Amino acid sequence: HLSEGPAEILSRHYRTDSKNRFLKMRWPKRGEKSFEYPDQASLVRLTPHHEKAIREFVPAVWFDPRLLKDGYYFGVFDQGQLVSMGGSSLFSKAYDVAVIGSVGTRENHLRRGYCARIINHLTQVLAEQVSFIGLNVLADNEPAIRCYLKCGFEIHSEFWECKFEKY
């Protein structure tokens, strides 16, 4: 992960296989809860018991099942199928920080407010335990950015995720 300047300098000496621009976003209301989103009852706390459903859902999002033990993950099910999920890809009370990740919705279930519902509930749970909550999102993922802004997050900075190979 680099800011734009170093990425450009390195690309003079290395071939860039991939280069993706991300936005860093943060929850600016330290110690405050997000607004209560209606219909929280449809959310399910994901546990190791749900690993098979998550595996069927991924590749929609990146996910490491070890995170279910220490983090907070929530999902929405429709007719027994996981259709939307999100969680804390990093959570540390010791460092007073959490990072939201693995957020996604199946394409045939988009525009139903599932991600906003998950993000708001997750933010409430995390804000009770840590004072810094952040996330990273691809800069061209406009629907996700709109959702995060609607949920009270603000854009903090940007970075580039690059893969370099020596010429």
PDB file of N, CA, C and O in Angstrom, residues 22-76:
ATOM      1  N   PHE A  22      -7.517   3.079  -3.632  1.00  0.00           N
ATOM      2  CA  PHE A  22      -8.453   2.874  -2.528  1.00  0.00           C
ATOM      3  C   PHE A  22      -8.652   4.174  -1.761  1.00  0.00           C
ATOM      4  O   PHE A  22      -7.771   5.032  -1.743  1.00  0.00           O
ATOM      5  N   LEU A  23      -9.782   4.284  -1.110  1.00  0.00           N
ATOM      6  CA  LEU A  23     -10.029   5.364  -0.166  1.00  0.00           C
ATOM      7  C   LEU A  23      -9.998   4.781   1.236  1.00  0.00           C
ATOM      8  O   LEU A  23     -10.528   3.687   1.479  1.00  0.00           O
ATOM      9  N   LYS A  24      -9.374   5.509   2.144  1.00  0.00           N
ATOM     10  CA  LYS A  24      -9.442   5.174   3.570  1.00  0.00           C
ATOM     11  C   LYS A  24     -10.579   6.016   4.133  1.00  0.00           C
ATOM     12  O   LYS A  24     -10.629   7.226   3.927  1.00  0.00           O
ATOM     13  N   MET A  25     -11.484   5.357   4.834  1.00  0.00           N
ATOM     14  CA  MET A  25     -12.602   6.068   5.438  1.00  0.00           C
ATOM     15  C   MET A  25     -12.587   5.797   6.937  1.00  0.00           C
ATOM     16  O   MET A  25     -12.059   4.776   7.376  1.00  0.00           O
ATOM     17  N   ARG A  26     -13.150   6.731   7.701  1.00  0.00           N
ATOM     18  CA  ARG A  26     -13.164   6.565   9.152  1.00  0.00           C
ATOM     19  C   ARG A  26     -14.496   7.027   9.727  1.00  0.00           C
ATOM     20  O   ARG A  26     -15.202   7.846   9.136  1.00  0.00           O
ATOM     21  N   TRP A  27     -14.789   6.468  10.881  1.00  0.00           N
ATOM     22  CA  TRP A  27     -15.965   6.886  11.643  1.00  0.00           C
ATOM     23  C   TRP A  27     -15.523   8.082  12.473  1.00  0.00           C
ATOM     24  O   TRP A  27     -14.707   7.948  13.380  1.00  0.00           O
ATOM     25  N   PRO A  28     -16.021   9.286  12.175  1.00  0.00           N
ATOM     26  CA  PRO A  28     -15.493  10.494  12.818  1.00  0.00           C
ATOM     27  C   PRO A  28     -16.036  10.763  14.214  1.00  0.00           C
ATOM     28  O   PRO A  28     -15.539  11.640  14.899  1.00  0.00           O
ATOM     29  N   LYS A  29     -17.026  10.002  14.635  1.00  0.00           N
ATOM     30  CA  LYS A  29     -17.713  10.305  15.896  1.00  0.00           C
ATOM     31  C   LYS A  29     -17.214   9.403  16.997  1.00  0.00           C
ATOM     32  O   LYS A  29     -17.921   8.527  17.472  1.00  0.00           O
ATOM     33  N   ARG A  30     -15.973   9.584  17.388  1.00  0.00           N
ATOM     34  CA  ARG A  30     -15.378   8.743  18.430  1.00  0.00           C
ATOM     35  C   ARG A  30     -16.286   8.658  19.641  1.00  0.00           C
ATOM     36  O   ARG A  30     -16.724   9.668  20.166  1.00  0.00           O
ATOM     37  N   GLY A  31     -16.566   7.421  20.025  1.00  0.00           N
ATOM     38  CA  GLY A  31     -17.392   7.193  21.190  1.00  0.00           C
ATOM     39  C   GLY A  31     -18.884   7.315  20.946  1.00  0.00           C
ATOM     40  O   GLY A  31     -19.686   7.033  21.816  1.00  0.00           O
ATOM     41  N   GLU A  32     -19.293   7.753  19.755  1.00  0.00           N
ATOM     42  CA  GLU A  32     -20.716   7.875  19.443  1.00  0.00           C
ATOM     43  C   GLU A  32     -21.180   6.643  18.682  1.00  0.00           C
ATOM     44  O   GLU A  32     -20.429   6.039  17.931  1.00  0.00           O
ATOM     45  N   LYS A  33     -22.433   6.332  18.851  1.00  0.00           N
ATOM     46  CA  LYS A  33     -23.026   5.241  18.090  1.00  0.00           C
ATOM     47  C   LYS A  33     -23.560   5.785  16.769  1.00  0.00           C
ATOM     48  O   LYS A  33     -23.890   6.961  16.656  1.00  0.00           O
ATOM     49  N   SER A  34     -23.665   4.907  15.774  1.00  0.00           N
ATOM     50  CA  SER A  34     -24.306   5.297  14.526  1.00  0.00           C
ATOM     51  C   SER A  34     -25.813   5.327  14.756  1.00  0.00           C
ATOM     52  O   SER A  34     -26.302   4.868  15.774  1.00  0.00           O
ATOM     53  N   PHE A  35     -26.550   5.873  13.791  1.00  0.00           N
ATOM     54  CA  PHE A  35     -27.998   5.909  13.965  1.00  0.00           C
ATOM     55  C   PHE A  35     -28.566   4.493  13.907  1.00  0.00           C
ATOM     56  O   PHE A  35     -28.003   3.608  13.294  1.00  0.00           O
ATOM     57  N   GLU A  36     -29.666   4.300  14.592  1.00  0.00           N
ATOM     58  CA  GLU A  36     -30.320   2.991  14.626  1.00  0.00           C
ATOM     59  C   GLU A  36     -31.033   2.776  13.296  1.00  0.00           C
ATOM     60  O   GLU A  36     -31.856   3.584  12.888  1.00  0.00           O
ATOM     61  N   TYR A  37     -30.699   1.707  12.611  1.00  0.00           N
ATOM     62  CA  TYR A  37     -31.321   1.386  11.335  1.00  0.00           C
ATOM     63  C   TYR A  37     -32.515   0.489  11.600  1.00  0.00           C
ATOM     64  O   TYR A  37     -32.432  -0.422  12.400  1.00  0.00           O
ATOM     65  N   PRO A  38     -33.633   0.737  10.948  1.00  0.00           N
ATOM     66  CA  PRO A  38     -34.803  -0.106  11.210  1.00  0.00           C
ATOM     67  C   PRO A  38     -34.567  -1.558  10.800  1.00  0.00           C
ATOM     68  O   PRO A  38     -33.704  -1.862   9.990  1.00  0.00           O
ATOM     69  N   ASP A  39     -35.338  -2.436  11.363  1.00  0.00           N
ATOM     70  CA  ASP A  39     -35.349  -3.856  11.001  1.00  0.00           C
ATOM     71  C   ASP A  39     -34.033  -4.563  11.309  1.00  0.00           C
ATOM     72  O   ASP A  39     -33.539  -5.343  10.524  1.00  0.00           O
ATOM     73  N   GLN A  40     -33.447  -4.273  12.479  1.00  0.00           N
ATOM     74  CA  GLN A  40     -32.219  -4.949  12.889  1.00  0.00           C
ATOM     75  C   GLN A  40     -32.445  -6.447  13.085  1.00  0.00           C
ATOM     76  O   GLN A  40     -31.510  -7.214  13.052  1.00  0.00           O
ATOM     77  N   ALA A  41     -33.683  -6.854  13.280  1.00  0.00           N
ATOM     78  CA  ALA A  41     -33.968  -8.254  13.581  1.00  0.00           C
ATOM     79  C   ALA A  41     -33.538  -9.188  12.459  1.00  0.00           C
ATOM     80  O   ALA A  41     -33.283 -10.359  12.698  1.00  0.00           O
ATOM     81  N   SER A  42     -33.446  -8.689  11.229  1.00  0.00           N
ATOM     82  CA  SER A  42     -33.081  -9.561  10.110  1.00  0.00           C
ATOM     83  C   SER A  42     -31.584  -9.867  10.066  1.00  0.00           C
ATOM     84  O   SER A  42     -31.158 -10.697   9.287  1.00  0.00           O
ATOM     85  N   LEU A  43     -30.798  -9.215  10.904  1.00  0.00           N
ATOM     86  CA  LEU A  43     -29.361  -9.466  10.933  1.00  0.00           C
ATOM     87  C   LEU A  43     -29.049 -10.683  11.785  1.00  0.00           C
ATOM     88  O   LEU A  43     -29.669 -10.905  12.820  1.00  0.00           O
ATOM     89  N   VAL A  44     -28.056 -11.452  11.349  1.00  0.00           N
ATOM     90  CA  VAL A  44     -27.617 -12.640  12.074  1.00  0.00           C
ATOM     91  C   VAL A  44     -26.142 -12.471  12.393  1.00  0.00           C
ATOM     92  O   VAL A  44     -25.350 -12.109  11.509  1.00  0.00           O
ATOM     93  N   ARG A  45     -25.775 -12.711  13.645  1.00  0.00           N
ATOM     94  CA  ARG A  45     -24.353 -12.713  14.011  1.00  0.00           C
ATOM     95  C   ARG A  45     -23.730 -13.977  13.420  1.00  0.00           C
ATOM     96  O   ARG A  45     -24.184 -15.095  13.686  1.00  0.00           O
ATOM     97  N   LEU A  46     -22.720 -13.819  12.580  1.00  0.00           N
ATOM     98  CA  LEU A  46     -22.077 -14.956  11.929  1.00  0.00           C
ATOM     99  C   LEU A  46     -21.042 -15.570  12.860  1.00  0.00           C
ATOM    100  O   LEU A  46     -20.274 -14.854  13.506  1.00  0.00           O
ATOM    101  N   THR A  47     -21.028 -16.884  12.922  1.00  0.00           N
ATOM    102  CA  THR A  47     -20.141 -17.644  13.798  1.00  0.00           C
ATOM    103  C   THR A  47     -19.451 -18.728  12.965  1.00  0.00           C
ATOM    104  O   THR A  47     -19.784 -18.916  11.788  1.00  0.00           O
ATOM    105  N   PRO A  48     -18.520 -19.470  13.558  1.00  0.00           N
ATOM    106  CA  PRO A  48     -17.918 -20.580  12.810  1.00  0.00           C
ATOM    107  C   PRO A  48     -18.952 -21.562  12.253  1.00  0.00           C
ATOM    108  O   PRO A  48     -18.716 -22.205  11.237  1.00  0.00           O
ATOM    109  N   HIS A  49     -20.120 -21.636  12.868  1.00  0.00           N
ATOM    110  CA  HIS A  49     -21.212 -22.475  12.372  1.00  0.00           C
ATOM    111  C   HIS A  49     -21.645 -22.067  10.948  1.00  0.00           C
ATOM    112  O   HIS A  49     -22.135 -22.892  10.184  1.00  0.00           O
ATOM    113  N   HIS A  50     -21.436 -20.806  10.580  1.00  0.00           N
ATOM    114  CA  HIS A  50     -21.846 -20.288   9.273  1.00  0.00           C
ATOM    115  C   HIS A  50     -20.743 -20.362   8.213  1.00  0.00           C
ATOM    116  O   HIS A  50     -20.910 -19.844   7.116  1.00  0.00           O
ATOM    117  N   GLU A  51     -19.622 -20.998   8.536  1.00  0.00           N
ATOM    118  CA  GLU A  51     -18.477 -20.975   7.618  1.00  0.00           C
ATOM    119  C   GLU A  51     -18.834 -21.487   6.222  1.00  0.00           C
ATOM    120  O   GLU A  51     -18.402 -20.920   5.223  1.00  0.00           O
ATOM    121  N   LYS A  52     -19.626 -22.545   6.118  1.00  0.00           N
ATOM    122  CA  LYS A  52     -19.996 -23.082   4.793  1.00  0.00           C
ATOM    123  C   LYS A  52     -20.771 -22.034   3.987  1.00  0.00           C
ATOM    124  O   LYS A  52     -20.494 -21.821   2.806  1.00  0.00           O
ATOM    125  N   ALA A  53     -21.716 -21.360   4.622  1.00  0.00           N
ATOM    126  CA  ALA A  53     -22.490 -20.324   3.934  1.00  0.00           C
ATOM    127  C   ALA A  53     -21.586 -19.174   3.502  1.00  0.00           C
ATOM    128  O   ALA A  53     -21.748 -18.616   2.409  1.00  0.00           O
ATOM    129  N   ILE A  54     -20.616 -18.846   4.339  1.00  0.00           N
ATOM    130  CA  ILE A  54     -19.678 -17.765   3.994  1.00  0.00           C
ATOM    131  C   ILE A  54     -18.805 -18.192   2.821  1.00  0.00           C
ATOM    132  O   ILE A  54     -18.580 -17.419   1.894  1.00  0.00           O
ATOM    133  N   ARG A  55     -18.319 -19.424   2.840  1.00  0.00           N
ATOM    134  CA  ARG A  55     -17.488 -19.931   1.735  1.00  0.00           C
ATOM    135  C   ARG A  55     -18.253 -19.906   0.413  1.00  0.00           C
ATOM    136  O   ARG A  55     -17.680 -19.627  -0.631  1.00  0.00           O
ATOM    137  N   GLU A  56     -19.548 -20.199   0.453  1.00  0.00           N
ATOM    138  CA  GLU A  56     -20.363 -20.138  -0.759  1.00  0.00           C
ATOM    139  C   GLU A  56     -20.556 -18.693  -1.206  1.00  0.00           C
ATOM    140  O   GLU A  56     -20.700 -18.417  -2.383  1.00  0.00           O
ATOM    141  N   PHE A  57     -20.565 -17.772  -0.249  1.00  0.00           N
ATOM    142  CA  PHE A  57     -20.729 -16.345  -0.544  1.00  0.00           C
ATOM    143  C   PHE A  57     -19.455 -15.733  -1.112  1.00  0.00           C
ATOM    144  O   PHE A  57     -19.485 -14.975  -2.059  1.00  0.00           O
ATOM    145  N   VAL A  58     -18.326 -16.086  -0.497  1.00  0.00           N
ATOM    146  CA  VAL A  58     -17.027 -15.635  -1.002  1.00  0.00           C
ATOM    147  C   VAL A  58     -16.849 -16.398  -2.314  1.00  0.00           C
ATOM    148  O   VAL A  58     -17.160 -17.559  -2.363  1.00  0.00           O
ATOM    149  N   PRO A  59     -16.496 -15.857  -3.364  1.00  0.00           N
ATOM    150  CA  PRO A  59     -15.592 -14.779  -3.736  1.00  0.00           C
ATOM    151  C   PRO A  59     -16.195 -13.385  -3.837  1.00  0.00           C
ATOM    152  O   PRO A  59     -15.546 -12.482  -4.323  1.00  0.00           O
ATOM    153  N   ALA A  60     -17.425 -13.175  -3.399  1.00  0.00           N
ATOM    154  CA  ALA A  60     -17.969 -11.821  -3.443  1.00  0.00           C
ATOM    155  C   ALA A  60     -17.154 -10.875  -2.575  1.00  0.00           C
ATOM    156  O   ALA A  60     -17.040  -9.698  -2.869  1.00  0.00           O
ATOM    157  N   VAL A  61     -16.566 -11.400  -1.501  1.00  0.00           N
ATOM    158  CA  VAL A  61     -15.715 -10.598  -0.618  1.00  0.00           C
ATOM    159  C   VAL A  61     -14.544 -11.450  -0.159  1.00  0.00           C
ATOM    160  O   VAL A  61     -14.593 -12.671  -0.191  1.00  0.00           O
ATOM    161  N   TRP A  62     -13.466 -10.789   0.293  1.00  0.00           N
ATOM    162  CA  TRP A  62     -12.340 -11.492   0.899  1.00  0.00           C
ATOM    163  C   TRP A  62     -12.739 -11.855   2.311  1.00  0.00           C
ATOM    164  O   TRP A  62     -13.398 -11.079   3.014  1.00  0.00           O
ATOM    165  N   PHE A  63     -12.334 -13.042   2.757  1.00  0.00           N
ATOM    166  CA  PHE A  63     -12.688 -13.455   4.105  1.00  0.00           C
ATOM    167  C   PHE A  63     -11.740 -14.525   4.606  1.00  0.00           C
ATOM    168  O   PHE A  63     -11.384 -15.446   3.885  1.00  0.00           O
ATOM    169  N   ASP A  64     -11.340 -14.408   5.867  1.00  0.00           N
ATOM    170  CA  ASP A  64     -10.548 -15.415   6.556  1.00  0.00           C
ATOM    171  C   ASP A  64     -11.392 -15.909   7.727  1.00  0.00           C
ATOM    172  O   ASP A  64     -11.718 -15.134   8.632  1.00  0.00           O
ATOM    173  N   PRO A  65     -11.787 -17.198   7.736  1.00  0.00           N
ATOM    174  CA  PRO A  65     -12.695 -17.697   8.767  1.00  0.00           C
ATOM    175  C   PRO A  65     -12.166 -17.579  10.196  1.00  0.00           C
ATOM    176  O   PRO A  65     -12.944 -17.595  11.147  1.00  0.00           O
ATOM    177  N   ARG A  66     -10.868 -17.424  10.371  1.00  0.00           N
ATOM    178  CA  ARG A  66     -10.325 -17.239  11.726  1.00  0.00           C
ATOM    179  C   ARG A  66     -10.854 -15.969  12.370  1.00  0.00           C
ATOM    180  O   ARG A  66     -10.898 -15.848  13.596  1.00  0.00           O
ATOM    181  N   LEU A  67     -11.284 -15.026  11.545  1.00  0.00           N
ATOM    182  CA  LEU A  67     -11.784 -13.762  12.072  1.00  0.00           C
ATOM    183  C   LEU A  67     -13.120 -13.908  12.798  1.00  0.00           C
ATOM    184  O   LEU A  67     -13.501 -13.050  13.586  1.00  0.00           O
ATOM    185  N   LEU A  68     -13.829 -14.999  12.550  1.00  0.00           N
ATOM    186  CA  LEU A  68     -15.106 -15.212  13.221  1.00  0.00           C
ATOM    187  C   LEU A  68     -14.942 -15.385  14.726  1.00  0.00           C
ATOM    188  O   LEU A  68     -15.861 -15.104  15.488  1.00  0.00           O
ATOM    189  N   LYS A  69     -13.782 -15.869  15.157  1.00  0.00           N
ATOM    190  CA  LYS A  69     -13.565 -16.138  16.579  1.00  0.00           C
ATOM    191  C   LYS A  69     -13.389 -14.859  17.389  1.00  0.00           C
ATOM    192  O   LYS A  69     -13.888 -14.751  18.502  1.00  0.00           O
ATOM    193  N   ASP A  70     -12.666 -13.886  16.853  1.00  0.00           N
ATOM    194  CA  ASP A  70     -12.336 -12.685  17.618  1.00  0.00           C
ATOM    195  C   ASP A  70     -13.052 -11.434  17.146  1.00  0.00           C
ATOM    196  O   ASP A  70     -13.092 -10.443  17.868  1.00  0.00           O
ATOM    197  N   GLY A  71     -13.582 -11.465  15.936  1.00  0.00           N
ATOM    198  CA  GLY A  71     -14.212 -10.274  15.386  1.00  0.00           C
ATOM    199  C   GLY A  71     -15.721 -10.332  15.449  1.00  0.00           C
ATOM    200  O   GLY A  71     -16.305 -11.215  16.082  1.00  0.00           O
ATOM    201  N   TYR A  72     -16.329  -9.388  14.798  1.00  0.00           N
ATOM    202  CA  TYR A  72     -17.788  -9.289  14.734  1.00  0.00           C
ATOM    203  C   TYR A  72     -18.194  -9.328  13.267  1.00  0.00           C
ATOM    204  O   TYR A  72     -17.778  -8.479  12.476  1.00  0.00           O
ATOM    205  N   TYR A  73     -19.000 -10.301  12.912  1.00  0.00           N
ATOM    206  CA  TYR A  73     -19.512 -10.434  11.553  1.00  0.00           C
ATOM    207  C   TYR A  73     -21.014 -10.622  11.601  1.00  0.00           C
ATOM    208  O   TYR A  73     -21.528 -11.361  12.442  1.00  0.00           O
ATOM    209  N   PHE A  74     -21.699  -9.934  10.696  1.00  0.00           N
ATOM    210  CA  PHE A  74     -23.144 -10.025  10.611  1.00  0.00           C
ATOM    211  C   PHE A  74     -23.536 -10.290   9.173  1.00  0.00           C
ATOM    212  O   PHE A  74     -22.835  -9.895   8.237  1.00  0.00           O
ATOM    213  N   GLY A  75     -24.666 -10.955   9.012  1.00  0.00           N
ATOM    214  CA  GLY A  75     -25.139 -11.271   7.675  1.00  0.00           C
ATOM    215  C   GLY A  75     -26.647 -11.223   7.592  1.00  0.00           C
ATOM    216  O   GLY A  75     -27.356 -11.168   8.604  1.00  0.00           O
ATOM    217  N   VAL A  76     -27.117 -11.241   6.349  1.00  0.00           N
ATOM    218  CA  VAL A  76     -28.537 -11.320   6.048  1.00  0.00           C
ATOM    219  C   VAL A  76     -28.739 -12.576   5.218  1.00  0.00           C
ATOM    220  O   VAL A  76     -28.007 -12.803   4.248  1.00  0.00           O
TER     221      VAL A  76
END
